[in-house]
C-alpha atoms as an extended CHARMM CRD file, in Angstrom:
* protein
*
       257  EXT
         1         1  UNK       CA           -123.5830000000      -67.5380000000      -35.1450000000  PROA      1               0.0000000000
         2         2  UNK       CA           -124.7280000000      -70.9410000000      -37.1030000000  PROA      2               0.0000000000
         3         3  UNK       CA           -123.7930000000      -73.7570000000      -36.0970000000  PROA      3               0.0000000000
         4         4  UNK       CA           -120.1880000000      -74.9170000000      -37.1490000000  PROA      4               0.0000000000
         5         5  UNK       CA           -119.8530000000      -79.2050000000      -37.1930000000  PROA      5               0.0000000000
         6         6  UNK       CA           -116.7270000000      -78.8970000000      -39.0600000000  PROA      6               0.0000000000
         7         7  UNK       CA           -113.9080000000      -76.8980000000      -39.6880000000  PROA      7               0.0000000000
         8         8  UNK       CA           -110.7680000000      -77.5030000000      -42.2680000000  PROA      8               0.0000000000
         9         9  UNK       CA           -107.5660000000      -75.5620000000      -41.0690000000  PROA      9               0.0000000000
        10        10  UNK       CA           -105.3530000000      -74.7610000000      -44.3940000000  PROA      10              0.0000000000
        11        11  UNK       CA           -101.5290000000      -73.4590000000      -44.4210000000  PROA      11              0.0000000000
        12        12  UNK       CA            -98.3770000000      -73.4560000000      -43.2630000000  PROA      12              0.0000000000
        13        13  UNK       CA            -96.5530000000      -74.1260000000      -40.1560000000  PROA      13              0.0000000000
        14        14  UNK       CA            -98.2110000000      -70.9590000000      -37.9200000000  PROA      14              0.0000000000
        15        15  UNK       CA           -101.7610000000      -73.4340000000      -38.6250000000  PROA      15              0.0000000000
        16        16  UNK       CA            -99.9450000000      -76.6710000000      -38.1780000000  PROA      16              0.0000000000
        17        17  UNK       CA            -98.8750000000      -75.4220000000      -34.7260000000  PROA      17              0.0000000000
        18        18  UNK       CA            -95.2480000000      -75.4800000000      -34.2450000000  PROA      18              0.0000000000
        19        19  UNK       CA            -93.8770000000      -74.5260000000      -31.6270000000  PROA      19              0.0000000000
        20        20  UNK       CA            -96.9380000000      -75.2300000000      -29.4310000000  PROA      20              0.0000000000
        21        21  UNK       CA            -95.3920000000      -79.1040000000      -28.4020000000  PROA      21              0.0000000000
        22        22  UNK       CA            -97.5910000000      -81.9150000000      -26.8610000000  PROA      22              0.0000000000
        23        23  UNK       CA            -95.0050000000      -84.8850000000      -26.8630000000  PROA      23              0.0000000000
        24        24  UNK       CA            -92.6370000000      -86.2310000000      -29.2660000000  PROA      24              0.0000000000
        25        25  UNK       CA            -92.6100000000      -84.6130000000      -32.7540000000  PROA      25              0.0000000000
        26        26  UNK       CA            -96.6430000000      -83.4320000000      -32.2310000000  PROA      26              0.0000000000
        27        27  UNK       CA            -97.8760000000      -80.1310000000      -32.0590000000  PROA      27              0.0000000000
        28        28  UNK       CA           -101.2730000000      -78.5510000000      -30.8820000000  PROA      28              0.0000000000
        29        29  UNK       CA           -101.5030000000      -74.7980000000      -32.1490000000  PROA      29              0.0000000000
        30        30  UNK       CA           -104.2350000000      -72.2390000000      -32.0660000000  PROA      30              0.0000000000
        31        31  UNK       CA           -105.9880000000      -74.2110000000      -35.1790000000  PROA      31              0.0000000000
        32        32  UNK       CA           -106.3180000000      -77.0920000000      -32.4930000000  PROA      32              0.0000000000
        33        33  UNK       CA           -107.2010000000      -75.1810000000      -29.7790000000  PROA      33              0.0000000000
        34        34  UNK       CA           -110.0950000000      -73.7740000000      -31.7770000000  PROA      34              0.0000000000
        35        35  UNK       CA           -111.4060000000      -76.9020000000      -32.6970000000  PROA      35              0.0000000000
        36        36  UNK       CA           -111.5090000000      -77.7490000000      -29.2000000000  PROA      36              0.0000000000
        37        37  UNK       CA           -113.9250000000      -75.1530000000      -28.4650000000  PROA      37              0.0000000000
        38        38  UNK       CA           -115.8020000000      -75.5130000000      -31.0580000000  PROA      38              0.0000000000
        39        39  UNK       CA           -116.2580000000      -79.3610000000      -30.4340000000  PROA      39              0.0000000000
        40        40  UNK       CA           -117.1630000000      -78.4120000000      -26.9980000000  PROA      40              0.0000000000
        41        41  UNK       CA           -120.4540000000      -76.7740000000      -28.2810000000  PROA      41              0.0000000000
        42        42  UNK       CA           -121.3940000000      -79.2930000000      -31.4410000000  PROA      42              0.0000000000
        43        43  UNK       CA           -121.6640000000      -83.0450000000      -30.3470000000  PROA      43              0.0000000000
        44        44  UNK       CA           -120.3520000000      -84.7030000000      -33.6570000000  PROA      44              0.0000000000
        45        45  UNK       CA           -118.0860000000      -81.9040000000      -34.6950000000  PROA      45              0.0000000000
        46        46  UNK       CA           -115.1920000000      -83.1620000000      -36.8790000000  PROA      46              0.0000000000
        47        47  UNK       CA           -112.0770000000      -81.0530000000      -37.7420000000  PROA      47              0.0000000000
        48        48  UNK       CA           -109.0330000000      -81.5770000000      -40.2030000000  PROA      48              0.0000000000
        49        49  UNK       CA           -106.0720000000      -79.9660000000      -40.6140000000  PROA      49              0.0000000000
        50        50  UNK       CA           -104.3030000000      -79.8380000000      -43.7860000000  PROA      50              0.0000000000
        51        51  UNK       CA           -101.2690000000      -77.5210000000      -43.1420000000  PROA      51              0.0000000000
        52        52  UNK       CA            -97.7800000000      -78.2350000000      -43.3270000000  PROA      52              0.0000000000
        53        53  UNK       CA            -94.8970000000      -75.9650000000      -42.4040000000  PROA      53              0.0000000000
        54        54  UNK       CA            -92.9490000000      -74.2740000000      -45.3350000000  PROA      54              0.0000000000
        55        55  UNK       CA            -95.8100000000      -74.6760000000      -47.5210000000  PROA      55              0.0000000000
        56        56  UNK       CA            -95.7400000000      -71.9780000000      -50.1350000000  PROA      56              0.0000000000
        57        57  UNK       CA            -99.3400000000      -70.2960000000      -51.4950000000  PROA      57              0.0000000000
        58        58  UNK       CA            -98.9440000000      -71.9810000000      -55.0150000000  PROA      58              0.0000000000
        59        59  UNK       CA            -98.6810000000      -75.6900000000      -53.1960000000  PROA      59              0.0000000000
        60        60  UNK       CA           -101.4650000000      -74.9050000000      -50.6030000000  PROA      60              0.0000000000
        61        61  UNK       CA           -103.6320000000      -73.7120000000      -53.3950000000  PROA      61              0.0000000000
        62        62  UNK       CA           -102.7320000000      -76.7080000000      -55.7910000000  PROA      62              0.0000000000
        63        63  UNK       CA           -103.1340000000      -79.5010000000      -52.8280000000  PROA      63              0.0000000000
        64        64  UNK       CA           -104.9840000000      -78.3080000000      -49.4170000000  PROA      64              0.0000000000
        65        65  UNK       CA           -107.4880000000      -76.2640000000      -51.0630000000  PROA      65              0.0000000000
        66        66  UNK       CA           -108.9110000000      -79.0810000000      -53.6970000000  PROA      66              0.0000000000
        67        67  UNK       CA           -109.2490000000      -81.4760000000      -50.5180000000  PROA      67              0.0000000000
        68        68  UNK       CA           -110.5610000000      -78.8980000000      -48.9320000000  PROA      68              0.0000000000
        69        69  UNK       CA           -113.5070000000      -78.1730000000      -51.1370000000  PROA      69              0.0000000000
        70        70  UNK       CA           -114.1590000000      -82.4530000000      -51.1000000000  PROA      70              0.0000000000
        71        71  UNK       CA           -114.6930000000      -82.2490000000      -47.3120000000  PROA      71              0.0000000000
        72        72  UNK       CA           -117.0740000000      -79.5980000000      -47.8700000000  PROA      72              0.0000000000
        73        73  UNK       CA           -117.0480000000      -78.3550000000      -44.0630000000  PROA      73              0.0000000000
        74        74  UNK       CA           -118.7370000000      -75.6670000000      -42.5180000000  PROA      74              0.0000000000
        75        75  UNK       CA           -115.6370000000      -73.5460000000      -41.7670000000  PROA      75              0.0000000000
        76        76  UNK       CA           -112.1860000000      -73.2910000000      -43.3730000000  PROA      76              0.0000000000
        77        77  UNK       CA           -109.3210000000      -71.1110000000      -42.0120000000  PROA      77              0.0000000000
        78        78  UNK       CA           -106.5500000000      -69.8570000000      -44.4660000000  PROA      78              0.0000000000
        79        79  UNK       CA           -103.2700000000      -68.2030000000      -43.6150000000  PROA      79              0.0000000000
        80        80  UNK       CA           -100.6150000000      -68.6900000000      -46.5950000000  PROA      80              0.0000000000
        81        81  UNK       CA            -98.3250000000      -66.3280000000      -48.6140000000  PROA      81              0.0000000000
        82        82  UNK       CA            -96.3450000000      -65.7740000000      -45.6390000000  PROA      82              0.0000000000
        83        83  UNK       CA            -93.4980000000      -67.6380000000      -46.5200000000  PROA      83              0.0000000000
        84        84  UNK       CA            -93.4960000000      -66.6030000000      -50.2600000000  PROA      84              0.0000000000
        85        85  UNK       CA            -93.6690000000      -62.9000000000      -48.7320000000  PROA      85              0.0000000000
        86        86  UNK       CA            -90.1260000000      -63.2760000000      -46.7190000000  PROA      86              0.0000000000
        87        87  UNK       CA            -88.1740000000      -64.6370000000      -49.8120000000  PROA      87              0.0000000000
        88        88  UNK       CA            -86.0030000000      -62.3390000000      -51.9630000000  PROA      88              0.0000000000
        89        89  UNK       CA            -87.8630000000      -60.9210000000      -54.8690000000  PROA      89              0.0000000000
        90        90  UNK       CA            -91.1780000000      -61.4440000000      -53.5070000000  PROA      90              0.0000000000
        91        91  UNK       CA            -94.1320000000      -59.3830000000      -55.4980000000  PROA      91              0.0000000000
        92        92  UNK       CA            -97.1730000000      -58.7790000000      -52.5930000000  PROA      92              0.0000000000
        93        93  UNK       CA            -99.7200000000      -58.4960000000      -55.4150000000  PROA      93              0.0000000000
        94        94  UNK       CA            -98.6830000000      -61.8570000000      -57.4520000000  PROA      94              0.0000000000
        95        95  UNK       CA            -98.9530000000      -63.4270000000      -54.0320000000  PROA      95              0.0000000000
        96        96  UNK       CA           -102.2590000000      -61.9930000000      -52.9300000000  PROA      96              0.0000000000
        97        97  UNK       CA           -103.5960000000      -62.8770000000      -56.6550000000  PROA      97              0.0000000000
        98        98  UNK       CA           -103.0510000000      -66.7900000000      -55.5240000000  PROA      98              0.0000000000
        99        99  UNK       CA           -104.7460000000      -66.0200000000      -52.4730000000  PROA      99              0.0000000000
       100       100  UNK       CA           -107.5830000000      -64.1350000000      -53.8370000000  PROA      100             0.0000000000
       101       101  UNK       CA           -108.2500000000      -67.0770000000      -56.2600000000  PROA      101             0.0000000000
       102       102  UNK       CA           -107.9730000000      -69.8920000000      -53.4520000000  PROA      102             0.0000000000
       103       103  UNK       CA           -110.6220000000      -67.5900000000      -51.2390000000  PROA      103             0.0000000000
       104       104  UNK       CA           -112.9720000000      -67.6870000000      -54.1040000000  PROA      104             0.0000000000
       105       105  UNK       CA           -112.9390000000      -71.2630000000      -54.7310000000  PROA      105             0.0000000000
       106       106  UNK       CA           -113.6140000000      -72.0620000000      -50.6860000000  PROA      106             0.0000000000
       107       107  UNK       CA           -116.5520000000      -69.2200000000      -50.6980000000  PROA      107             0.0000000000
       108       108  UNK       CA           -118.3030000000      -70.8560000000      -53.6630000000  PROA      108             0.0000000000
       109       109  UNK       CA           -118.5500000000      -74.2240000000      -51.8430000000  PROA      109             0.0000000000
       110       110  UNK       CA           -120.6820000000      -72.4090000000      -49.2110000000  PROA      110             0.0000000000
       111       111  UNK       CA           -118.1730000000      -72.6550000000      -46.5140000000  PROA      111             0.0000000000
       112       112  UNK       CA           -117.4740000000      -69.8840000000      -44.0820000000  PROA      112             0.0000000000
       113       113  UNK       CA           -113.9520000000      -68.7800000000      -44.5990000000  PROA      113             0.0000000000
       114       114  UNK       CA           -111.2800000000      -67.4260000000      -41.8400000000  PROA      114             0.0000000000
       115       115  UNK       CA           -108.1720000000      -65.3250000000      -43.2540000000  PROA      115             0.0000000000
       116       116  UNK       CA           -105.2420000000      -63.8230000000      -41.0680000000  PROA      116             0.0000000000
       117       117  UNK       CA           -103.1870000000      -60.8220000000      -41.7340000000  PROA      117             0.0000000000
       118       118  UNK       CA            -99.1270000000      -61.4580000000      -41.1870000000  PROA      118             0.0000000000
       119       119  UNK       CA            -97.7830000000      -60.3170000000      -37.8330000000  PROA      119             0.0000000000
       120       120  UNK       CA            -96.1060000000      -56.8550000000      -37.2690000000  PROA      120             0.0000000000
       121       121  UNK       CA            -92.1580000000      -58.8010000000      -37.5050000000  PROA      121             0.0000000000
       122       122  UNK       CA            -90.2720000000      -55.2810000000      -37.1260000000  PROA      122             0.0000000000
       123       123  UNK       CA            -88.8680000000      -56.0970000000      -33.8520000000  PROA      123             0.0000000000
       124       124  UNK       CA            -87.1500000000      -59.2120000000      -35.1420000000  PROA      124             0.0000000000
       125       125  UNK       CA            -83.7010000000      -58.8370000000      -36.2450000000  PROA      125             0.0000000000
       126       126  UNK       CA            -83.2240000000      -59.2480000000      -40.4310000000  PROA      126             0.0000000000
       127       127  UNK       CA            -87.2610000000      -59.6910000000      -40.6360000000  PROA      127             0.0000000000
       128       128  UNK       CA            -87.6690000000      -56.3930000000      -40.5880000000  PROA      128             0.0000000000
       129       129  UNK       CA            -86.2200000000      -55.7430000000      -43.5210000000  PROA      129             0.0000000000
       130       130  UNK       CA            -89.5180000000      -56.9880000000      -45.0790000000  PROA      130             0.0000000000
       131       131  UNK       CA            -92.1290000000      -55.7050000000      -42.9850000000  PROA      131             0.0000000000
       132       132  UNK       CA            -93.1470000000      -52.9410000000      -45.7140000000  PROA      132             0.0000000000
       133       133  UNK       CA            -93.9940000000      -56.3000000000      -47.8460000000  PROA      133             0.0000000000
       134       134  UNK       CA            -96.2980000000      -57.8400000000      -45.2960000000  PROA      134             0.0000000000
       135       135  UNK       CA            -97.6340000000      -54.3370000000      -44.6550000000  PROA      135             0.0000000000
       136       136  UNK       CA            -98.8100000000      -54.6130000000      -48.4190000000  PROA      136             0.0000000000
       137       137  UNK       CA            -99.6130000000      -57.6400000000      -48.4470000000  PROA      137             0.0000000000
       138       138  UNK       CA           -102.0040000000      -57.0440000000      -45.2440000000  PROA      138             0.0000000000
       139       139  UNK       CA           -103.5510000000      -54.4290000000      -47.4030000000  PROA      139             0.0000000000
       140       140  UNK       CA           -104.8500000000      -57.3770000000      -50.1580000000  PROA      140             0.0000000000
       141       141  UNK       CA           -105.7090000000      -59.3820000000      -47.4020000000  PROA      141             0.0000000000
       142       142  UNK       CA           -108.0920000000      -56.9370000000      -45.9910000000  PROA      142             0.0000000000
       143       143  UNK       CA           -109.3790000000      -56.3680000000      -49.4170000000  PROA      143             0.0000000000
       144       144  UNK       CA           -109.8200000000      -60.3250000000      -50.3600000000  PROA      144             0.0000000000
       145       145  UNK       CA           -111.8290000000      -60.9520000000      -46.9530000000  PROA      145             0.0000000000
       146       146  UNK       CA           -114.1980000000      -57.7530000000      -47.5030000000  PROA      146             0.0000000000
       147       147  UNK       CA           -115.3770000000      -58.5890000000      -50.6710000000  PROA      147             0.0000000000
       148       148  UNK       CA           -115.6020000000      -62.2070000000      -49.9610000000  PROA      148             0.0000000000
       149       149  UNK       CA           -117.1340000000      -61.7410000000      -47.2150000000  PROA      149             0.0000000000
       150       150  UNK       CA           -114.6940000000      -63.3250000000      -44.6300000000  PROA      150             0.0000000000
       151       151  UNK       CA           -113.7520000000      -63.1990000000      -41.2550000000  PROA      151             0.0000000000
       152       152  UNK       CA           -110.6290000000      -61.7630000000      -40.9070000000  PROA      152             0.0000000000
       153       153  UNK       CA           -108.1990000000      -61.9320000000      -37.8600000000  PROA      153             0.0000000000
       154       154  UNK       CA           -106.0450000000      -59.1210000000      -37.7920000000  PROA      154             0.0000000000
       155       155  UNK       CA           -102.4260000000      -60.8370000000      -36.4680000000  PROA      155             0.0000000000
       156       156  UNK       CA           -101.0710000000      -57.1690000000      -37.2960000000  PROA      156             0.0000000000
       157       157  UNK       CA           -103.3430000000      -55.1950000000      -35.0280000000  PROA      157             0.0000000000
       158       158  UNK       CA           -102.5360000000      -57.8840000000      -32.1860000000  PROA      158             0.0000000000
       159       159  UNK       CA           -100.5530000000      -55.4180000000      -29.7350000000  PROA      159             0.0000000000
       160       160  UNK       CA            -99.7530000000      -58.1530000000      -27.4700000000  PROA      160             0.0000000000
       161       161  UNK       CA            -97.6780000000      -60.5780000000      -30.0200000000  PROA      161             0.0000000000
       162       162  UNK       CA            -95.3910000000      -57.8920000000      -30.0990000000  PROA      162             0.0000000000
       163       163  UNK       CA            -93.8360000000      -59.1830000000      -26.5030000000  PROA      163             0.0000000000
       164       164  UNK       CA            -91.3080000000      -61.5220000000      -27.1930000000  PROA      164             0.0000000000
       165       165  UNK       CA            -93.1230000000      -63.8010000000      -24.2910000000  PROA      165             0.0000000000
       166       166  UNK       CA            -95.4820000000      -64.6590000000      -27.1880000000  PROA      166             0.0000000000
       167       167  UNK       CA            -92.8760000000      -66.3810000000      -29.2170000000  PROA      167             0.0000000000
       168       168  UNK       CA            -90.5970000000      -69.2880000000      -29.5140000000  PROA      168             0.0000000000
       169       169  UNK       CA            -87.0660000000      -69.4530000000      -28.9960000000  PROA      169             0.0000000000
       170       170  UNK       CA            -86.6730000000      -69.3560000000      -32.9210000000  PROA      170             0.0000000000
       171       171  UNK       CA            -88.4420000000      -66.1790000000      -32.9970000000  PROA      171             0.0000000000
       172       172  UNK       CA            -90.1510000000      -67.3670000000      -35.9150000000  PROA      172             0.0000000000
       173       173  UNK       CA            -93.0020000000      -69.2830000000      -34.5550000000  PROA      173             0.0000000000
       174       174  UNK       CA            -95.1600000000      -68.6350000000      -31.6830000000  PROA      174             0.0000000000
       175       175  UNK       CA            -94.8750000000      -69.6800000000      -28.2050000000  PROA      175             0.0000000000
       176       176  UNK       CA            -98.0180000000      -71.6550000000      -26.9340000000  PROA      176             0.0000000000
       177       177  UNK       CA            -98.9610000000      -68.8290000000      -24.9640000000  PROA      177             0.0000000000
       178       178  UNK       CA            -99.0940000000      -67.0250000000      -28.3680000000  PROA      178             0.0000000000
       179       179  UNK       CA           -101.0330000000      -69.9620000000      -30.0270000000  PROA      179             0.0000000000
       180       180  UNK       CA           -103.5290000000      -69.2020000000      -27.0800000000  PROA      180             0.0000000000
       181       181  UNK       CA           -104.2550000000      -65.9230000000      -27.5430000000  PROA      181             0.0000000000
       182       182  UNK       CA           -104.9200000000      -66.6160000000      -31.2580000000  PROA      182             0.0000000000
       183       183  UNK       CA           -107.2090000000      -69.0030000000      -30.6370000000  PROA      183             0.0000000000
       184       184  UNK       CA           -109.4670000000      -67.0350000000      -28.3420000000  PROA      184             0.0000000000
       185       185  UNK       CA           -109.2510000000      -63.8540000000      -30.7290000000  PROA      185             0.0000000000
       186       186  UNK       CA           -110.2720000000      -66.3170000000      -33.5870000000  PROA      186             0.0000000000
       187       187  UNK       CA           -113.1130000000      -67.8100000000      -31.3420000000  PROA      187             0.0000000000
       188       188  UNK       CA           -114.2720000000      -64.2190000000      -30.1930000000  PROA      188             0.0000000000
       189       189  UNK       CA           -114.6120000000      -63.2700000000      -33.9600000000  PROA      189             0.0000000000
       190       190  UNK       CA           -116.7070000000      -66.4030000000      -34.6540000000  PROA      190             0.0000000000
       191       191  UNK       CA           -119.0310000000      -65.5790000000      -31.8150000000  PROA      191             0.0000000000
       192       192  UNK       CA           -117.9090000000      -68.0360000000      -29.3210000000  PROA      192             0.0000000000
       193       193  UNK       CA           -117.8460000000      -67.5830000000      -25.7990000000  PROA      193             0.0000000000
       194       194  UNK       CA           -114.7470000000      -66.9670000000      -24.1230000000  PROA      194             0.0000000000
       195       195  UNK       CA           -113.5000000000      -67.3240000000      -20.4320000000  PROA      195             0.0000000000
       196       196  UNK       CA           -110.2790000000      -65.7080000000      -21.0990000000  PROA      196             0.0000000000
       197       197  UNK       CA           -108.9450000000      -62.5010000000      -22.5340000000  PROA      197             0.0000000000
       198       198  UNK       CA           -106.6110000000      -62.4530000000      -25.0750000000  PROA      198             0.0000000000
       199       199  UNK       CA           -105.5800000000      -58.6840000000      -24.6570000000  PROA      199             0.0000000000
       200       200  UNK       CA           -104.4050000000      -59.5630000000      -20.9990000000  PROA      200             0.0000000000
       201       201  UNK       CA           -100.8690000000      -57.7900000000      -21.2050000000  PROA      201             0.0000000000
       202       202  UNK       CA            -97.5910000000      -59.9530000000      -19.7780000000  PROA      202             0.0000000000
       203       203  UNK       CA            -96.1400000000      -58.9460000000      -16.5680000000  PROA      203             0.0000000000
       204       204  UNK       CA            -93.3130000000      -56.2950000000      -16.7410000000  PROA      204             0.0000000000
       205       205  UNK       CA            -90.3440000000      -57.8050000000      -17.2890000000  PROA      205             0.0000000000
       206       206  UNK       CA            -86.8020000000      -56.3020000000      -16.5500000000  PROA      206             0.0000000000
       207       207  UNK       CA            -84.7250000000      -54.3770000000      -18.9870000000  PROA      207             0.0000000000
       208       208  UNK       CA            -82.4380000000      -56.8510000000      -20.5870000000  PROA      208             0.0000000000
       209       209  UNK       CA            -78.6450000000      -55.5010000000      -20.2620000000  PROA      209             0.0000000000
       210       210  UNK       CA            -77.5040000000      -54.7220000000      -23.4860000000  PROA      210             0.0000000000
       211       211  UNK       CA            -74.4950000000      -57.1700000000      -23.8280000000  PROA      211             0.0000000000
       212       212  UNK       CA            -76.4110000000      -60.2890000000      -22.9930000000  PROA      212             0.0000000000
       213       213  UNK       CA            -78.7780000000      -59.2620000000      -25.5020000000  PROA      213             0.0000000000
       214       214  UNK       CA            -76.4040000000      -59.2290000000      -28.3410000000  PROA      214             0.0000000000
       215       215  UNK       CA            -75.2530000000      -62.5230000000      -27.2540000000  PROA      215             0.0000000000
       216       216  UNK       CA            -78.4100000000      -63.8780000000      -27.1520000000  PROA      216             0.0000000000
       217       217  UNK       CA            -78.9600000000      -62.7150000000      -30.8430000000  PROA      217             0.0000000000
       218       218  UNK       CA            -75.9300000000      -63.6700000000      -32.1400000000  PROA      218             0.0000000000
       219       219  UNK       CA            -76.8800000000      -67.9030000000      -30.3530000000  PROA      219             0.0000000000
       220       220  UNK       CA            -80.5190000000      -67.1060000000      -31.8180000000  PROA      220             0.0000000000
       221       221  UNK       CA            -78.8720000000      -66.3520000000      -35.8490000000  PROA      221             0.0000000000
       222       222  UNK       CA            -76.3210000000      -69.2410000000      -35.4290000000  PROA      222             0.0000000000
       223       223  UNK       CA            -79.1060000000      -71.5850000000      -34.4060000000  PROA      223             0.0000000000
       224       224  UNK       CA            -82.0340000000      -70.7910000000      -36.4630000000  PROA      224             0.0000000000
       225       225  UNK       CA            -81.5380000000      -67.7100000000      -38.9560000000  PROA      225             0.0000000000
       226       226  UNK       CA            -78.6820000000      -69.5330000000      -41.0720000000  PROA      226             0.0000000000
       227       227  UNK       CA            -80.6420000000      -72.8910000000      -41.1260000000  PROA      227             0.0000000000
       228       228  UNK       CA            -83.6650000000      -71.2460000000      -42.3490000000  PROA      228             0.0000000000
       229       229  UNK       CA            -81.2030000000      -69.2750000000      -45.2170000000  PROA      229             0.0000000000
       230       230  UNK       CA            -79.7340000000      -72.1920000000      -45.8680000000  PROA      230             0.0000000000
       231       231  UNK       CA            -83.0430000000      -73.9910000000      -46.8810000000  PROA      231             0.0000000000
       232       232  UNK       CA            -84.0330000000      -70.9730000000      -48.8650000000  PROA      232             0.0000000000
       233       233  UNK       CA            -80.9890000000      -70.4680000000      -50.7390000000  PROA      233             0.0000000000
       234       234  UNK       CA            -80.8400000000      -74.4570000000      -51.3760000000  PROA      234             0.0000000000
       235       235  UNK       CA            -84.3820000000      -74.4520000000      -52.5610000000  PROA      235             0.0000000000
       236       236  UNK       CA            -85.4290000000      -77.1630000000      -49.1740000000  PROA      236             0.0000000000
       237       237  UNK       CA            -88.4510000000      -76.5580000000      -47.1870000000  PROA      237             0.0000000000
       238       238  UNK       CA            -88.6570000000      -77.2350000000      -43.1890000000  PROA      238             0.0000000000
       239       239  UNK       CA            -92.0610000000      -79.7400000000      -44.6120000000  PROA      239             0.0000000000
       240       240  UNK       CA            -90.5440000000      -81.6410000000      -47.0650000000  PROA      240             0.0000000000
       241       241  UNK       CA            -91.2580000000      -85.4430000000      -47.4030000000  PROA      241             0.0000000000
       242       242  UNK       CA            -93.9870000000      -84.0390000000      -44.5180000000  PROA      242             0.0000000000
       243       243  UNK       CA            -97.6940000000      -84.9160000000      -44.5240000000  PROA      243             0.0000000000
       244       244  UNK       CA           -100.9590000000      -83.2840000000      -43.0020000000  PROA      244             0.0000000000
       245       245  UNK       CA           -101.2260000000      -84.1520000000      -39.1840000000  PROA      245             0.0000000000
       246       246  UNK       CA           -105.1970000000      -84.2940000000      -39.6740000000  PROA      246             0.0000000000
       247       247  UNK       CA           -105.8380000000      -84.9200000000      -43.2270000000  PROA      247             0.0000000000
       248       248  UNK       CA           -109.3860000000      -86.2500000000      -42.7000000000  PROA      248             0.0000000000
       249       249  UNK       CA           -112.4070000000      -84.5720000000      -41.1000000000  PROA      249             0.0000000000
       250       250  UNK       CA           -112.8290000000      -86.8510000000      -37.9850000000  PROA      250             0.0000000000
       251       251  UNK       CA           -113.8820000000      -86.4020000000      -34.0590000000  PROA      251             0.0000000000
       252       252  UNK       CA           -111.3240000000      -84.7130000000      -32.0590000000  PROA      252             0.0000000000
       253       253  UNK       CA           -109.0460000000      -87.4880000000      -29.7330000000  PROA      253             0.0000000000
       254       254  UNK       CA           -108.9030000000      -86.6990000000      -26.3200000000  PROA      254             0.0000000000
       255       255  UNK       CA           -105.3870000000      -86.0970000000      -26.1660000000  PROA      255             0.0000000000
       256       256  UNK       CA           -105.0600000000      -83.5580000000      -28.5260000000  PROA      256             0.0000000000
       257       257  UNK       CA           -104.9650000000      -81.2970000000      -25.5960000000  PROA      257             0.0000000000
């Protein structure tokens, strides 16, 4: 692997790092974790994270991609389109066309580009209704990665992520351990040595009691699903008014972990 001395992460809440909490309102996430591994190998390594929760692919392409072009890093990660696909009436083909254009621009800078498929979300209530759209979009992402020579992290194929312990309470964002496992997988694909195995299965759990599981589903719907739906009906985003957490290429602070 050629040296990676600079890395820019683009995308939405997945790449911003929700819900891998640091302190207060700060999040770590798989991209920060990957940057830490890269920094351990390269003195002077610099990292920027332009991802903002809730971003649709149009804004990512219009705002984050030009910023990444100007920063000219060795590595760019791009995970985009998931928020679009989850919206009613979304066309995976049209979303993929926007992703393809963004990837072409990033590859034209000479940067190595890392892409991500969508998750297998069939186990999540309501979200399973759009899993076929995610599957179609994933086929496009595989094709885009092949044509443009990108590194691809196939999240759909990571069966360990189907365990609920890989997800936070809202069932929409990863847990800290889910982020850890994705960082390890990304590092492997970049050729970095890792000391942990992202494939390690979770310990067995006692079977859920049906009645308690249904009560938990209702609590989840009231606390997380209904607000999520309302934001979309009102044309709002959880990222409205927020700026990227690391807008400039800079060395990692010691407190990032």
